[in-house]
mmCIF file of C-alpha atoms in Angstrom:
data_model
loop_
_atom_site.group_PDB
_atom_site.id
_atom_site.type_symbol
_atom_site.label_atom_id
_atom_site.label_comp_id
_atom_site.label_asym_id
_atom_site.label_seq_id
_atom_site.Cartn_x
_atom_site.Cartn_y
_atom_site.Cartn_z
ATOM 1 C CA UNK A 10 99.494 90.049 102.716
ATOM 2 C CA UNK A 11 102.382 91.896 104.295
ATOM 3 C CA UNK A 12 106.144 91.608 104.099
ATOM 4 C CA UNK A 13 107.469 92.201 107.538
ATOM 5 C CA UNK A 14 110.321 94.523 108.686
ATOM 6 C CA UNK A 15 113.770 93.383 107.515
ATOM 7 C CA UNK A 16 112.289 90.132 106.047
ATOM 8 C CA UNK A 17 114.856 89.979 103.214
ATOM 9 C CA UNK A 18 117.472 92.332 104.766
ATOM 10 C CA UNK A 19 120.946 91.731 103.190
ATOM 11 C CA UNK A 20 119.904 88.648 101.137
ATOM 12 C CA UNK A 21 122.555 89.310 98.544
ATOM 13 C CA UNK A 22 121.626 86.155 96.501
ATOM 14 C CA UNK A 23 118.166 87.481 95.550
ATOM 15 C CA UNK A 24 118.440 88.431 91.906
ATOM 16 C CA UNK A 25 114.831 88.685 90.742
ATOM 17 C CA UNK A 26 112.122 90.224 92.807
ATOM 18 C CA UNK A 27 108.520 89.812 91.761
ATOM 19 C CA UNK A 28 105.813 91.320 93.959
ATOM 20 C CA UNK A 29 102.352 90.011 93.095
ATOM 21 C CA UNK A 30 98.872 91.522 93.281
ATOM 22 C CA UNK A 31 97.407 90.944 96.751
ATOM 23 C CA UNK A 32 100.470 92.320 98.543
ATOM 24 C CA UNK A 33 99.264 95.223 100.678
ATOM 25 C CA UNK A 34 102.163 96.329 102.908
ATOM 26 C CA UNK A 35 105.914 96.448 102.702
ATOM 27 C CA UNK A 36 107.299 97.179 106.170
ATOM 28 C CA UNK A 37 110.487 98.994 107.204
ATOM 29 C CA UNK A 38 113.769 97.678 105.746
ATOM 30 C CA UNK A 39 111.987 94.732 104.205
ATOM 31 C CA UNK A 40 114.323 94.581 101.196
ATOM 32 C CA UNK A 41 117.183 96.742 102.346
ATOM 33 C CA UNK A 42 120.659 95.848 101.190
ATOM 34 C CA UNK A 43 119.390 93.549 98.428
ATOM 35 C CA UNK A 44 122.439 94.417 96.297
ATOM 36 C CA UNK A 45 121.605 92.097 93.350
ATOM 37 C CA UNK A 46 118.153 93.283 92.383
ATOM 38 C CA UNK A 47 117.942 95.707 89.380
ATOM 39 C CA UNK A 48 114.339 96.621 89.102
ATOM 40 C CA UNK A 49 111.176 96.542 91.210
ATOM 41 C CA UNK A 50 107.536 97.026 90.287
ATOM 42 C CA UNK A 51 105.120 97.675 93.120
ATOM 43 C CA UNK A 52 101.591 96.384 92.287
ATOM 44 C CA UNK A 53 98.466 98.537 92.660
ATOM 45 C CA UNK A 54 97.383 96.390 95.678
ATOM 46 C CA UNK A 55 100.191 97.836 97.775
ATOM 47 C CA UNK A 56 98.864 100.696 100.011
ATOM 48 C CA UNK A 57 101.855 101.272 102.238
ATOM 49 C CA UNK A 58 105.639 101.153 102.001
ATOM 50 C CA UNK A 59 107.442 101.952 105.182
ATOM 51 C CA UNK A 60 110.833 103.711 105.612
ATOM 52 C CA UNK A 61 113.943 102.168 104.332
ATOM 53 C CA UNK A 62 112.040 99.366 102.504
ATOM 54 C CA UNK A 63 114.501 99.395 99.560
ATOM 55 C CA UNK A 64 117.350 101.398 101.154
ATOM 56 C CA UNK A 65 120.852 100.678 99.993
ATOM 57 C CA UNK A 66 119.804 98.373 97.103
ATOM 58 C CA UNK A 67 122.869 99.639 95.251
ATOM 59 C CA UNK A 68 122.210 97.958 91.937
ATOM 60 C CA UNK A 69 118.550 98.925 91.646
ATOM 61 C CA UNK A 70 118.119 100.710 88.282
ATOM 62 C CA UNK A 71 114.391 101.256 88.015
ATOM 63 C CA UNK A 72 111.339 101.413 90.277
ATOM 64 C CA UNK A 73 107.676 101.710 89.408
ATOM 65 C CA UNK A 74 105.096 102.337 92.153
ATOM 66 C CA UNK A 75 101.511 101.336 91.717
ATOM 67 C CA UNK A 76 98.354 103.331 92.160
ATOM 68 C CA UNK A 77 97.471 102.085 95.601
ATOM 69 C CA UNK A 78 100.145 104.082 97.439
ATOM 70 C CA UNK A 79 99.402 107.590 98.681
ATOM 71 C CA UNK A 80 102.786 108.448 100.214
ATOM 72 C CA UNK A 81 106.464 107.486 99.713
ATOM 73 C CA UNK A 82 107.668 107.509 103.311
ATOM 74 C CA UNK A 83 111.091 108.575 104.591
ATOM 75 C CA UNK A 84 114.165 106.734 103.288
ATOM 76 C CA UNK A 85 112.326 104.265 101.173
ATOM 77 C CA UNK A 86 115.000 104.358 98.429
ATOM 78 C CA UNK A 87 117.800 105.815 100.486
ATOM 79 C CA UNK A 88 121.254 105.101 99.076
ATOM 80 C CA UNK A 89 120.098 103.435 95.911
ATOM 81 C CA UNK A 90 123.138 104.858 94.112
ATOM 82 C CA UNK A 91 122.380 103.242 90.671
ATOM 83 C CA UNK A 92 118.730 104.032 90.527
ATOM 84 C CA UNK A 93 118.174 105.719 87.187
ATOM 85 C CA UNK A 94 114.359 106.107 86.840
ATOM 86 C CA UNK A 95 111.255 106.151 89.078
ATOM 87 C CA UNK A 96 107.658 106.204 88.013
ATOM 88 C CA UNK A 97 105.186 107.162 90.679
ATOM 89 C CA UNK A 98 101.552 105.986 90.765
ATOM 90 C CA UNK A 99 98.658 108.441 90.200
ATOM 91 C CA UNK A 100 97.572 108.362 93.816
ATOM 92 C CA UNK A 101 100.936 109.466 95.478
ATOM 93 C CA UNK A 102 100.358 112.774 97.218
ATOM 94 C CA UNK A 103 103.655 113.034 99.245
ATOM 95 C CA UNK A 104 107.311 112.187 99.102
ATOM 96 C CA UNK A 105 108.938 111.900 102.504
ATOM 97 C CA UNK A 106 112.192 113.283 103.774
ATOM 98 C CA UNK A 107 115.245 111.526 102.422
ATOM 99 C CA UNK A 108 113.086 109.179 100.300
ATOM 100 C CA UNK A 109 115.599 109.280 97.392
ATOM 101 C CA UNK A 110 118.697 110.409 99.411
ATOM 102 C CA UNK A 111 121.905 109.835 97.490
ATOM 103 C CA UNK A 112 120.265 108.259 94.547
ATOM 104 C CA UNK A 113 123.119 109.860 92.694
ATOM 105 C CA UNK A 114 122.438 108.269 89.187
ATOM 106 C CA UNK A 115 118.741 109.267 89.177
ATOM 107 C CA UNK A 116 117.988 110.918 85.801
ATOM 108 C CA UNK A 117 114.208 110.374 85.405
ATOM 109 C CA UNK A 118 111.387 110.920 87.864
ATOM 110 C CA UNK A 119 107.862 110.714 86.580
ATOM 111 C CA UNK A 120 105.616 112.686 88.955
ATOM 112 C CA UNK A 121 101.810 112.828 88.831
ATOM 113 C CA UNK A 122 99.445 115.760 89.200
ATOM 114 C CA UNK A 123 98.420 114.598 92.734
ATOM 115 C CA UNK A 124 101.714 115.416 94.376
ATOM 116 C CA UNK A 125 101.049 117.896 97.267
ATOM 117 C CA UNK A 126 104.225 117.771 99.324
ATOM 118 C CA UNK A 127 107.867 116.934 98.662
ATOM 119 C CA UNK A 128 109.619 117.001 102.087
ATOM 120 C CA UNK A 129 113.057 118.267 103.002
ATOM 121 C CA UNK A 130 115.960 116.589 101.298
ATOM 122 C CA UNK A 131 113.689 114.097 99.465
ATOM 123 C CA UNK A 132 116.136 114.151 96.492
ATOM 124 C CA UNK A 133 119.328 115.189 98.352
ATOM 125 C CA UNK A 134 122.478 114.064 96.578
ATOM 126 C CA UNK A 135 120.722 113.316 93.270
ATOM 127 C CA UNK A 136 123.245 114.960 91.025
#
């Protein structure tokens, strides 16, 4: 199962977001500007998250990515200014450019031993 590009773009009324096993792909901007969600847990069945999927979810506080993903693409969490913590699955090998751009509240990132590449400005503006 896939969630298509911009499927929930700017749906400000969405408060709880539950992603179930069986979901395989989250396309570009699928959940961008969901300003009411506070946490997201990506199940192990997800193998791809495209750019901007959760960009500008300004009240997102925590994100946990499952073990099926091998890359965090560019701008996935761009502008999530209240994001405090991120836990990356064991299979993630790369973090794309601007992936956590201006996640200015980020204080905890749990990386794994599989990380090979962290691209330019992946954590730019994370004070």
